[in-house]
């Protein structure tokens, strides 16, 4: 029954239904009649699995007596289907052209016009030559795993938000019940106090529910988009649209790479004049000299040293810290770095060697995101994101002793970026959508007044920087929520009083 020297069926792929039927092959002719009969052989000519009865009849019938048959030991172990012909996407710049080519040098997909105009000297490959092995590629597996992990993470965040909202509601009900019980035990002179406390409790509830509802809406929106995108890729995989799948993967990678760039923005020309892509998303930056600076990469547990050469960013070296580095400041030939897991502050030399670990007993910080050092170099100021009443600005000496604290006593308002002004005071961002979302504190962590040339508006600030020469303030922010990406920068002319 086995015939050697014959070519294998062309353009077939093994499929998996993801169920208990993964390892059971059925007779195709019987399956068409609605019966599920285990396969005992295979016809290479018809490209179909056959049960024992169909296998025997196949050899006897005149039309199929010369077909090439394989017995149970030689037959394919997976069902086979023909390849579905792909349709190429149209080019955004040249609508009549299809995205059939991939430039390895620039890591982008392109049409024939794009290749002719912009990639004549590049290493360009026809996409079908690359995509035929994409289903077994590690890159596809990593993307699918990453999207699934993100989807699961956001679903867990939605559950956490619901649980917190329920706990807040229960806590609110308990406060009101306790207030009513207390009122019964005292005389009517406490009525005004009761009304005030109830009002404050309601305000706290409203603010917290508004923040959590905002967060929940954002998480649901992101989760919905991820689910839709994952279903689209799943559909392309099932239909074997390999070219579309390849293009979709590269588009997603190009969008993700936007969040991994360090950009040099010229405030005079008002445009980005240079940028450099990292393997992970950067978080904070600090200048060492006029043309050298350092960048923290939390997910990469590393610090990157960079320099500006003719207005172009050049990577100098990378130092692995093995800590989730967030905020960074430079003073006295030392780097001060904040870490959040657990909360601590590291003192390093310029070679990346850890000289000190502040908060060794893990009791001083909750979530220290940003850090700065005063101009005199005598104190370290840490903006502790924290939760509830734990957040605040912590003033430390270089041995890690707590000197003073600016306590952020308003529930639901979280401290973010911090910077020093030319008069020795500090500005701190609050993640909230109100006009009071920048706070000014003295070098001893006492509240100060702040006057600006225009109202801030309802926005969510993240990081803040101050230029002493131009007396301008630069604040990164989002208009939709403190969890949204901070893609914009507000610029203010400021005066202090």
CSV table of C-alpha atoms in Angstrom, one decimal:
chain,number,residue,atom,x,y,z
A,1,UNK,CA,0.0,0.0,0.0
A,2,UNK,CA,2.9,2.4,0.6
A,3,UNK,CA,4.5,3.8,-2.5
A,4,UNK,CA,7.9,5.4,-2.2
A,5,UNK,CA,9.2,8.3,-4.3
A,6,UNK,CA,5.9,10.1,-4.3
A,7,UNK,CA,5.7,13.8,-3.3
A,8,UNK,CA,3.8,14.8,-0.2
A,9,UNK,CA,0.5,16.7,-0.5
A,10,UNK,CA,1.3,20.4,-1.3
A,11,UNK,CA,0.5,23.3,1.0
A,12,UNK,CA,-1.2,21.6,4.0
A,13,UNK,CA,-1.0,22.5,7.6
A,14,UNK,CA,-1.8,20.5,10.8
A,15,UNK,CA,-4.6,22.0,12.8
A,16,UNK,CA,-5.4,21.7,16.5
A,17,UNK,CA,-8.9,22.3,17.9
A,18,UNK,CA,-7.7,22.8,21.4
A,19,UNK,CA,-9.9,20.0,22.9
A,20,UNK,CA,-9.8,16.4,23.7
A,21,UNK,CA,-10.1,15.7,20.0
A,22,UNK,CA,-6.5,16.9,19.4
A,23,UNK,CA,-5.2,13.3,19.1
A,24,UNK,CA,-8.2,11.6,17.5
A,25,UNK,CA,-8.4,11.4,13.7
A,26,UNK,CA,-11.7,10.6,12.0
A,27,UNK,CA,-12.8,9.2,8.7
A,28,UNK,CA,-13.5,12.1,6.3
A,29,UNK,CA,-16.1,10.3,4.1
A,30,UNK,CA,-18.0,9.1,7.1
A,31,UNK,CA,-17.8,12.5,8.8
A,32,UNK,CA,-19.6,14.0,5.7
A,33,UNK,CA,-22.5,11.7,6.5
A,34,UNK,CA,-22.6,12.7,10.1
A,35,UNK,CA,-20.8,9.7,11.6
A,36,UNK,CA,-17.5,10.1,13.6
A,37,UNK,CA,-15.5,6.9,12.9
A,38,UNK,CA,-11.8,6.7,13.9
A,39,UNK,CA,-9.4,6.7,11.0
A,40,UNK,CA,-7.4,3.5,10.2
A,41,UNK,CA,-5.6,4.7,7.0
A,42,UNK,CA,-5.0,7.6,4.6
A,43,UNK,CA,-5.3,8.3,0.9
A,44,UNK,CA,-2.5,10.5,-0.3
A,45,UNK,CA,-4.3,11.1,-3.6
A,46,UNK,CA,-7.6,12.3,-2.0
A,47,UNK,CA,-5.7,13.8,1.0
A,48,UNK,CA,-8.3,12.2,3.3
A,49,UNK,CA,-8.2,9.9,6.4
A,50,UNK,CA,-10.3,6.7,6.0
A,51,UNK,CA,-11.9,4.3,8.5
A,52,UNK,CA,-11.3,0.5,8.1
A,53,UNK,CA,-14.4,0.0,5.8
A,54,UNK,CA,-13.7,3.0,3.6
A,55,UNK,CA,-10.0,2.0,3.4
A,56,UNK,CA,-10.9,-1.5,2.0
A,57,UNK,CA,-13.6,-0.2,-0.4
A,58,UNK,CA,-11.2,2.5,-1.7
A,59,UNK,CA,-8.8,-0.2,-3.1
A,60,UNK,CA,-11.6,-2.1,-4.7
A,61,UNK,CA,-13.5,0.7,-6.5
A,62,UNK,CA,-12.3,1.4,-10.1
A,63,UNK,CA,-11.9,5.2,-9.8
A,64,UNK,CA,-9.7,4.9,-6.7
A,65,UNK,CA,-8.0,1.5,-7.2
A,66,UNK,CA,-4.8,3.2,-8.2
A,67,UNK,CA,-4.7,5.8,-5.4
A,68,UNK,CA,-1.8,5.9,-3.1
A,69,UNK,CA,-2.9,4.5,0.3
A,70,UNK,CA,-1.0,4.6,3.6
A,71,UNK,CA,-1.8,2.3,6.5
A,72,UNK,CA,-2.3,3.3,10.1
A,73,UNK,CA,1.4,3.2,11.0
A,74,UNK,CA,2.4,5.4,8.0
A,75,UNK,CA,-0.6,7.8,7.7
A,76,UNK,CA,-0.3,11.5,8.9
A,77,UNK,CA,-1.1,12.0,12.5
A,78,UNK,CA,-2.9,15.3,12.1
A,79,UNK,CA,-5.8,16.4,9.9
A,80,UNK,CA,-4.8,18.6,6.9
A,81,UNK,CA,-6.6,21.6,5.3
A,82,UNK,CA,-5.6,23.7,2.3
A,83,UNK,CA,-3.9,27.0,2.8
A,84,UNK,CA,-6.3,30.0,2.6
A,85,UNK,CA,-5.1,32.6,0.1
A,86,UNK,CA,-4.2,35.8,2.0
A,87,UNK,CA,-5.3,39.3,1.0
A,88,UNK,CA,-2.7,42.0,1.5
A,89,UNK,CA,-3.5,45.3,3.2
A,90,UNK,CA,-3.4,48.5,1.3
A,91,UNK,CA,-0.6,51.0,1.9
A,92,UNK,CA,-1.6,54.1,3.8
A,93,UNK,CA,0.6,56.3,1.6
A,94,UNK,CA,-0.1,54.6,-1.7
A,95,UNK,CA,-3.7,53.4,-1.6
A,96,UNK,CA,-3.6,51.3,-4.8
A,97,UNK,CA,-0.5,49.4,-3.7
A,98,UNK,CA,-0.5,46.4,-1.3
A,99,UNK,CA,1.8,45.9,1.7
A,100,UNK,CA,3.7,42.9,0.2
A,101,UNK,CA,7.3,43.6,1.4
A,102,UNK,CA,9.2,43.8,4.7
A,103,UNK,CA,12.3,45.9,5.2
A,104,UNK,CA,14.6,44.2,7.7
A,105,UNK,CA,16.8,47.3,8.1
A,106,UNK,CA,13.9,49.5,9.3
A,107,UNK,CA,11.6,46.7,10.7
A,108,UNK,CA,8.5,47.9,8.7
A,109,UNK,CA,6.1,46.6,6.1
A,110,UNK,CA,5.9,48.4,2.8
A,111,UNK,CA,4.4,48.4,-0.7
A,112,UNK,CA,6.4,48.3,-3.9
A,113,UNK,CA,6.3,52.1,-4.3
A,114,UNK,CA,7.6,52.6,-0.7
A,115,UNK,CA,10.4,50.2,-1.5
A,116,UNK,CA,11.3,52.0,-4.7
A,117,UNK,CA,11.2,55.4,-3.1
A,118,UNK,CA,12.7,54.8,0.4
A,119,UNK,CA,14.2,51.4,0.7
A,120,UNK,CA,16.2,50.7,-2.5
A,121,UNK,CA,19.4,50.1,-0.6
A,122,UNK,CA,17.7,48.1,2.2
A,123,UNK,CA,17.4,44.4,2.8
A,124,UNK,CA,13.8,43.9,1.5
A,125,UNK,CA,12.0,40.6,1.5
A,126,UNK,CA,8.8,39.4,-0.1
A,127,UNK,CA,6.4,38.8,2.8
A,128,UNK,CA,5.1,35.4,1.8
A,129,UNK,CA,8.7,34.1,1.9
A,130,UNK,CA,8.8,35.1,5.6
A,131,UNK,CA,5.2,34.4,6.7
A,132,UNK,CA,5.1,30.7,5.8
A,133,UNK,CA,6.8,29.8,9.1
A,134,UNK,CA,5.1,32.4,11.3
A,135,UNK,CA,2.8,30.0,13.0
A,136,UNK,CA,5.7,28.2,14.6
A,137,UNK,CA,7.6,31.5,15.4
A,138,UNK,CA,8.6,32.4,18.9
A,139,UNK,CA,7.7,36.0,18.1
A,140,UNK,CA,4.0,35.1,17.5
A,141,UNK,CA,3.9,33.0,20.7
A,142,UNK,CA,5.4,35.9,22.7
A,143,UNK,CA,2.9,38.4,21.3
A,144,UNK,CA,-0.1,36.1,22.0
A,145,UNK,CA,1.3,35.4,25.5
A,146,UNK,CA,1.8,39.1,26.2
A,147,UNK,CA,-1.7,40.0,25.0
A,148,UNK,CA,-3.2,37.2,27.1
A,149,UNK,CA,-1.2,38.3,30.2
A,150,UNK,CA,-2.3,41.9,29.7
A,151,UNK,CA,-5.9,40.9,29.2
A,152,UNK,CA,-5.8,38.7,32.4
A,153,UNK,CA,-4.1,41.5,34.3
A,154,UNK,CA,-6.7,44.1,33.4
A,155,UNK,CA,-9.5,41.7,34.2
A,156,UNK,CA,-8.0,41.2,37.7
A,157,UNK,CA,-7.8,45.0,38.0
A,158,UNK,CA,-11.5,45.3,37.2
A,159,UNK,CA,-12.2,42.7,39.9
A,160,UNK,CA,-10.0,44.6,42.4
A,161,UNK,CA,-11.7,47.9,41.6
A,162,UNK,CA,-15.1,46.3,42.2
A,163,UNK,CA,-14.0,44.8,45.5
A,164,UNK,CA,-12.6,48.2,46.6
A,165,UNK,CA,-15.8,50.0,45.6
A,166,UNK,CA,-17.8,47.5,47.6
A,167,UNK,CA,-15.5,47.9,50.6
A,168,UNK,CA,-15.7,51.7,50.3
A,169,UNK,CA,-19.5,51.6,50.2
A,170,UNK,CA,-19.6,49.3,53.2
A,171,UNK,CA,-17.2,51.6,55.1
A,172,UNK,CA,-19.4,54.6,54.2
A,173,UNK,CA,-22.5,52.8,55.5
A,174,UNK,CA,-20.7,52.0,58.7
A,175,UNK,CA,-19.6,55.6,59.2
A,176,UNK,CA,-23.2,56.8,58.8
A,177,UNK,CA,-24.6,54.1,61.1
A,178,UNK,CA,-22.0,55.0,63.8
A,179,UNK,CA,-22.8,58.7,63.5
A,180,UNK,CA,-26.5,58.0,63.9
A,181,UNK,CA,-25.9,55.8,66.9
A,182,UNK,CA,-23.6,58.5,68.4
A,183,UNK,CA,-26.2,61.1,68.0
A,184,UNK,CA,-28.7,59.1,70.0
A,185,UNK,CA,-26.2,59.0,72.9
A,186,UNK,CA,-25.6,62.8,73.1
A,187,UNK,CA,-27.8,65.9,73.2
A,188,UNK,CA,-29.0,68.0,70.3
A,189,UNK,CA,-26.1,70.4,70.6
A,190,UNK,CA,-24.1,67.9,68.4
A,191,UNK,CA,-26.5,68.1,65.5
A,192,UNK,CA,-24.3,70.5,63.5
A,193,UNK,CA,-21.2,68.3,64.1
A,194,UNK,CA,-23.1,65.4,62.8
A,195,UNK,CA,-24.1,67.2,59.6
A,196,UNK,CA,-20.5,68.3,59.0
A,197,UNK,CA,-19.1,64.8,59.5
A,198,UNK,CA,-21.7,63.2,57.3
A,199,UNK,CA,-21.0,65.7,54.6
A,200,UNK,CA,-17.2,65.0,54.8
A,201,UNK,CA,-17.8,61.3,54.7
A,202,UNK,CA,-20.0,61.7,51.6
A,203,UNK,CA,-17.4,63.9,49.9
A,204,UNK,CA,-14.7,61.3,50.5
A,205,UNK,CA,-17.0,58.6,49.1
A,206,UNK,CA,-17.8,60.7,46.0
A,207,UNK,CA,-14.2,61.5,45.3
A,208,UNK,CA,-13.0,57.9,45.8
A,209,UNK,CA,-15.9,56.4,43.8
A,210,UNK,CA,-15.2,59.0,41.0
A,211,UNK,CA,-11.5,58.0,40.9
A,212,UNK,CA,-12.3,54.3,41.0
A,213,UNK,CA,-15.0,54.7,38.3
A,214,UNK,CA,-12.6,56.6,36.2
A,215,UNK,CA,-10.0,53.9,36.6
A,216,UNK,CA,-12.6,51.1,36.0
A,217,UNK,CA,-13.8,52.8,32.8
A,218,UNK,CA,-10.2,53.1,31.5
A,219,UNK,CA,-9.3,49.5,32.4
A,220,UNK,CA,-12.5,48.2,30.8
A,221,UNK,CA,-11.8,50.2,27.6
A,222,UNK,CA,-8.2,48.9,27.4
A,223,UNK,CA,-9.4,45.3,28.1
A,224,UNK,CA,-12.0,45.6,25.5
A,225,UNK,CA,-9.5,46.7,22.9
A,226,UNK,CA,-7.1,44.0,23.9
A,227,UNK,CA,-9.8,41.4,23.6
A,228,UNK,CA,-10.9,42.6,20.2
A,229,UNK,CA,-7.3,42.7,19.0
A,230,UNK,CA,-6.6,39.2,20.3
A,231,UNK,CA,-9.8,37.8,18.7
A,232,UNK,CA,-8.7,39.4,15.4
A,233,UNK,CA,-5.3,37.7,15.6
A,234,UNK,CA,-6.9,34.4,16.6
A,235,UNK,CA,-9.2,34.7,13.5
A,236,UNK,CA,-6.2,35.3,11.3
A,237,UNK,CA,-4.5,32.2,12.8
A,238,UNK,CA,-7.5,30.0,12.3
A,239,UNK,CA,-8.0,31.2,8.7
A,240,UNK,CA,-4.3,30.8,8.0
A,241,UNK,CA,-4.0,34.4,6.7
A,242,UNK,CA,-0.3,34.5,7.3
A,243,UNK,CA,0.5,37.7,5.4
A,244,UNK,CA,-2.2,39.6,7.3
A,245,UNK,CA,-1.0,38.1,10.5
A,246,UNK,CA,2.6,39.2,9.8
A,247,UNK,CA,1.5,42.7,9.1
A,248,UNK,CA,-0.7,42.9,12.2
A,249,UNK,CA,2.2,41.7,14.4
A,250,UNK,CA,4.6,44.3,13.0
A,251,UNK,CA,2.0,47.1,13.3
A,252,UNK,CA,1.5,46.2,17.0
A,253,UNK,CA,5.3,46.1,17.6
A,254,UNK,CA,5.7,49.6,15.9
A,255,UNK,CA,3.0,51.0,18.2
A,256,UNK,CA,4.5,49.5,21.3
A,257,UNK,CA,8.0,50.9,20.4
A,258,UNK,CA,6.6,54.4,20.7
A,259,UNK,CA,6.5,54.0,24.5
A,260,UNK,CA,10.1,52.9,24.7
A,261,UNK,CA,11.8,56.0,23.3
A,262,UNK,CA,13.9,58.7,24.9
A,263,UNK,CA,13.3,61.9,23.0
A,264,UNK,CA,15.2,65.2,22.7
A,265,UNK,CA,12.8,68.1,22.4
A,266,UNK,CA,14.0,71.5,21.2
A,267,UNK,CA,12.0,74.1,23.1
A,268,UNK,CA,13.0,76.8,20.5
A,269,UNK,CA,12.1,74.8,17.4
A,270,UNK,CA,9.2,73.2,19.3
A,271,UNK,CA,9.8,69.8,17.9
A,272,UNK,CA,11.5,66.5,18.6
A,273,UNK,CA,15.0,66.6,16.9
A,274,UNK,CA,16.3,63.3,18.1
A,275,UNK,CA,15.2,60.1,19.8
A,276,UNK,CA,16.5,56.7,20.7
A,277,UNK,CA,14.6,53.4,21.2
A,278,UNK,CA,15.2,51.2,24.3
A,279,UNK,CA,14.1,47.6,24.8
A,280,UNK,CA,11.9,48.6,27.8
A,281,UNK,CA,9.9,51.7,28.7
A,282,UNK,CA,12.0,54.5,30.4
A,283,UNK,CA,10.6,56.3,33.5
A,284,UNK,CA,12.8,59.2,34.8
A,285,UNK,CA,15.8,61.3,33.6
A,286,UNK,CA,18.4,63.4,35.3
A,287,UNK,CA,21.2,65.6,33.8
A,288,UNK,CA,24.8,64.9,34.7
A,289,UNK,CA,26.3,67.7,32.6
A,290,UNK,CA,25.1,69.9,29.7
A,291,UNK,CA,25.5,67.0,27.3
A,292,UNK,CA,25.2,63.9,29.5
A,293,UNK,CA,22.2,62.4,31.3
A,294,UNK,CA,20.9,59.2,32.8
A,295,UNK,CA,17.6,57.4,32.3
A,296,UNK,CA,15.9,54.8,34.6
A,297,UNK,CA,14.2,51.7,33.1
A,298,UNK,CA,12.1,50.0,35.8
A,299,UNK,CA,11.1,46.9,33.8
A,300,UNK,CA,14.7,46.5,32.7
A,301,UNK,CA,16.0,47.0,36.3
A,302,UNK,CA,18.7,49.2,34.8
A,303,UNK,CA,20.1,52.7,34.3
A,304,UNK,CA,21.2,54.0,30.9
A,305,UNK,CA,23.9,56.6,30.5
A,306,UNK,CA,23.5,58.8,27.4
A,307,UNK,CA,25.0,61.8,25.8
A,308,UNK,CA,24.0,64.5,23.2
A,309,UNK,CA,26.3,64.7,20.2
A,310,UNK,CA,25.4,67.4,17.7
A,311,UNK,CA,21.8,67.3,19.0
A,312,UNK,CA,21.6,63.6,18.6
A,313,UNK,CA,21.0,61.2,21.5
A,314,UNK,CA,23.8,58.5,21.7
A,315,UNK,CA,23.7,55.6,24.1
A,316,UNK,CA,26.9,55.5,26.1
A,317,UNK,CA,26.5,52.5,28.4
A,318,UNK,CA,23.9,50.5,30.4
A,319,UNK,CA,24.3,49.5,34.0
A,320,UNK,CA,22.2,46.7,35.5
A,321,UNK,CA,21.0,47.5,39.0
A,322,UNK,CA,18.7,44.5,39.5
A,323,UNK,CA,16.2,46.8,41.2
A,324,UNK,CA,13.1,48.3,39.6
A,325,UNK,CA,14.6,51.8,39.3
A,326,UNK,CA,12.0,54.7,39.1
A,327,UNK,CA,13.0,58.2,40.1
A,328,UNK,CA,16.6,59.4,39.7
A,329,UNK,CA,18.7,62.5,40.8
A,330,UNK,CA,22.3,63.5,40.5
A,331,UNK,CA,24.4,65.2,43.2
A,332,UNK,CA,28.0,65.3,44.4
A,333,UNK,CA,29.1,62.6,41.8
A,334,UNK,CA,26.5,60.2,43.1
A,335,UNK,CA,23.1,59.0,41.8
A,336,UNK,CA,20.1,58.8,44.0
A,337,UNK,CA,17.5,56.3,42.8
A,338,UNK,CA,14.1,55.4,44.2
A,339,UNK,CA,12.7,51.8,44.0
A,340,UNK,CA,9.2,50.6,44.8
A,341,UNK,CA,9.4,46.8,45.4
A,342,UNK,CA,9.9,47.2,48.2
A,343,UNK,CA,10.1,51.0,48.7
A,344,UNK,CA,13.7,52.1,49.2
A,345,UNK,CA,16.3,54.7,48.0
A,346,UNK,CA,19.7,53.7,46.6
A,347,UNK,CA,22.9,55.7,46.6
A,348,UNK,CA,25.2,54.7,43.7
A,349,UNK,CA,28.4,55.9,42.3
A,350,UNK,CA,28.7,56.8,38.6
A,351,UNK,CA,29.8,53.2,37.8
A,352,UNK,CA,26.5,51.9,39.1
A,353,UNK,CA,27.9,50.4,42.3
A,354,UNK,CA,25.4,50.6,45.2
A,355,UNK,CA,26.9,52.5,48.1
A,356,UNK,CA,23.9,52.7,50.4
A,357,UNK,CA,20.4,51.4,50.8
A,358,UNK,CA,18.1,53.7,52.6
A,359,UNK,CA,15.0,52.3,54.4
A,360,UNK,CA,16.5,48.9,55.1
A,361,UNK,CA,13.8,48.2,57.6
A,362,UNK,CA,11.1,48.7,54.9
A,363,UNK,CA,9.0,51.0,57.1
A,364,UNK,CA,9.7,54.5,55.7
A,365,UNK,CA,8.2,54.4,52.2
A,366,UNK,CA,5.1,53.0,50.6
A,367,UNK,CA,5.6,53.8,46.9
A,368,UNK,CA,8.5,56.2,46.3
A,369,UNK,CA,8.3,57.1,42.6
A,370,UNK,CA,10.2,60.4,42.3
A,371,UNK,CA,13.3,61.7,44.0
A,372,UNK,CA,15.4,64.9,43.9
A,373,UNK,CA,18.3,66.5,45.9
A,374,UNK,CA,18.4,70.2,46.9
A,375,UNK,CA,21.0,72.4,45.2
A,376,UNK,CA,23.1,72.6,48.4
A,377,UNK,CA,23.3,68.8,48.3
A,378,UNK,CA,22.4,68.4,52.0
A,379,UNK,CA,19.0,66.7,51.7
A,380,UNK,CA,17.2,64.1,49.6
A,381,UNK,CA,13.5,64.7,48.9
A,382,UNK,CA,11.3,61.7,48.1
A,383,UNK,CA,7.8,62.0,46.6
A,384,UNK,CA,6.0,58.9,48.1
A,385,UNK,CA,3.0,58.0,46.0
A,386,UNK,CA,1.6,55.9,48.9
A,387,UNK,CA,-2.1,55.2,49.6
A,388,UNK,CA,-4.6,57.1,51.8
A,389,UNK,CA,-2.7,59.1,54.4
A,390,UNK,CA,0.6,57.4,53.9
A,391,UNK,CA,1.7,59.5,50.9
A,392,UNK,CA,3.8,62.6,51.3
A,393,UNK,CA,7.2,64.2,50.7
A,394,UNK,CA,9.9,62.7,52.9
A,395,UNK,CA,13.1,64.8,53.6
A,396,UNK,CA,16.1,62.6,54.4
A,397,UNK,CA,19.8,63.1,55.0
A,398,UNK,CA,22.4,61.0,53.2
A,399,UNK,CA,22.3,58.3,56.0
A,400,UNK,CA,18.6,57.7,55.5
A,401,UNK,CA,17.4,59.6,58.6
A,402,UNK,CA,14.0,61.2,58.3
A,403,UNK,CA,14.3,64.9,58.8
A,404,UNK,CA,10.8,66.1,58.0
A,405,UNK,CA,7.6,65.2,56.1
A,406,UNK,CA,5.0,67.1,54.1
A,407,UNK,CA,1.9,65.0,54.7
A,408,UNK,CA,-0.7,64.8,52.0
A,409,UNK,CA,-3.8,64.5,54.2
A,410,UNK,CA,-6.5,64.4,51.5
A,411,UNK,CA,-7.7,61.0,50.7
A,412,UNK,CA,-7.7,60.0,47.0
A,413,UNK,CA,-4.9,62.5,46.1
A,414,UNK,CA,-1.6,60.9,45.2
A,415,UNK,CA,1.8,62.7,45.0
A,416,UNK,CA,3.9,62.2,41.8
A,417,UNK,CA,6.8,64.2,40.3
A,418,UNK,CA,8.9,66.7,42.3
A,419,UNK,CA,11.4,69.4,41.4
A,420,UNK,CA,13.3,72.2,43.2
A,421,UNK,CA,12.8,75.9,42.3
A,422,UNK,CA,15.4,78.6,42.2
A,423,UNK,CA,14.3,79.9,45.7
A,424,UNK,CA,14.9,76.5,47.4
A,425,UNK,CA,11.2,75.5,47.5
A,426,UNK,CA,9.8,72.5,45.8
A,427,UNK,CA,6.9,71.7,43.5
A,428,UNK,CA,5.0,68.4,43.8
A,429,UNK,CA,2.4,67.0,41.3
A,430,UNK,CA,-1.0,65.6,42.5
A,431,UNK,CA,-2.8,63.1,40.4
A,432,UNK,CA,-6.2,64.7,40.3
A,433,UNK,CA,-8.3,66.7,37.9
A,434,UNK,CA,-8.6,70.0,39.7
A,435,UNK,CA,-7.0,73.5,39.7
A,436,UNK,CA,-5.2,72.6,42.9
A,437,UNK,CA,-3.0,69.8,41.3
A,438,UNK,CA,0.4,71.4,41.9
A,439,UNK,CA,1.6,71.9,45.5
A,440,UNK,CA,4.6,74.1,46.6
A,441,UNK,CA,6.5,73.2,49.8
A,442,UNK,CA,9.5,74.7,51.6
A,443,UNK,CA,12.8,73.1,52.1
A,444,UNK,CA,11.5,72.0,55.5
A,445,UNK,CA,8.4,70.5,54.0
A,446,UNK,CA,6.0,73.3,54.9
A,447,UNK,CA,3.2,74.4,52.6
A,448,UNK,CA,3.8,77.5,50.5
A,449,UNK,CA,1.6,79.7,48.3
A,450,UNK,CA,1.9,79.4,44.5
A,451,UNK,CA,0.9,81.9,41.8
A,452,UNK,CA,0.8,81.1,38.1
A,453,UNK,CA,0.1,83.2,35.0
A,454,UNK,CA,-2.9,81.2,34.1
A,455,UNK,CA,-5.2,78.5,35.6
A,456,UNK,CA,-4.0,75.0,35.4
A,457,UNK,CA,-7.3,73.5,34.4
A,458,UNK,CA,-8.6,70.0,35.2
A,459,UNK,CA,-5.8,67.7,34.2
A,460,UNK,CA,-3.7,64.9,35.7
A,461,UNK,CA,0.0,65.9,36.1
A,462,UNK,CA,2.8,63.3,36.3
A,463,UNK,CA,6.3,64.8,36.2
A,464,UNK,CA,7.5,68.4,36.6
A,465,UNK,CA,10.7,70.3,35.6
A,466,UNK,CA,11.7,73.9,36.1
A,467,UNK,CA,14.1,76.0,34.0
A,468,UNK,CA,15.7,78.7,36.2
A,469,UNK,CA,17.0,80.6,33.2
A,470,UNK,CA,13.6,81.1,31.5
A,471,UNK,CA,11.5,80.8,34.7
A,472,UNK,CA,9.3,78.3,32.9
A,473,UNK,CA,7.7,75.2,34.3
A,474,UNK,CA,7.3,72.0,32.2
A,475,UNK,CA,4.6,69.6,33.4
A,476,UNK,CA,3.7,66.3,31.6
A,477,UNK,CA,0.0,65.4,31.9
A,478,UNK,CA,-3.1,63.6,30.8
A,479,UNK,CA,-6.6,65.1,30.4
A,480,UNK,CA,-8.5,61.9,30.8
A,481,UNK,CA,-7.3,60.2,34.0
A,482,UNK,CA,-4.2,59.6,36.2
A,483,UNK,CA,-3.9,56.1,34.7
A,484,UNK,CA,-3.7,57.5,31.1
A,485,UNK,CA,-0.4,57.9,29.2
A,486,UNK,CA,1.1,61.4,29.7
A,487,UNK,CA,1.6,62.4,26.1
A,488,UNK,CA,1.4,66.1,26.6
A,489,UNK,CA,3.4,68.9,28.3
A,490,UNK,CA,2.1,72.1,29.7
A,491,UNK,CA,4.4,75.1,29.8
A,492,UNK,CA,3.9,77.9,32.4
A,493,UNK,CA,5.5,81.2,33.2
A,494,UNK,CA,5.6,81.3,37.0
A,495,UNK,CA,6.0,83.7,40.0
A,496,UNK,CA,6.3,82.7,43.6
A,497,UNK,CA,4.9,84.5,46.7
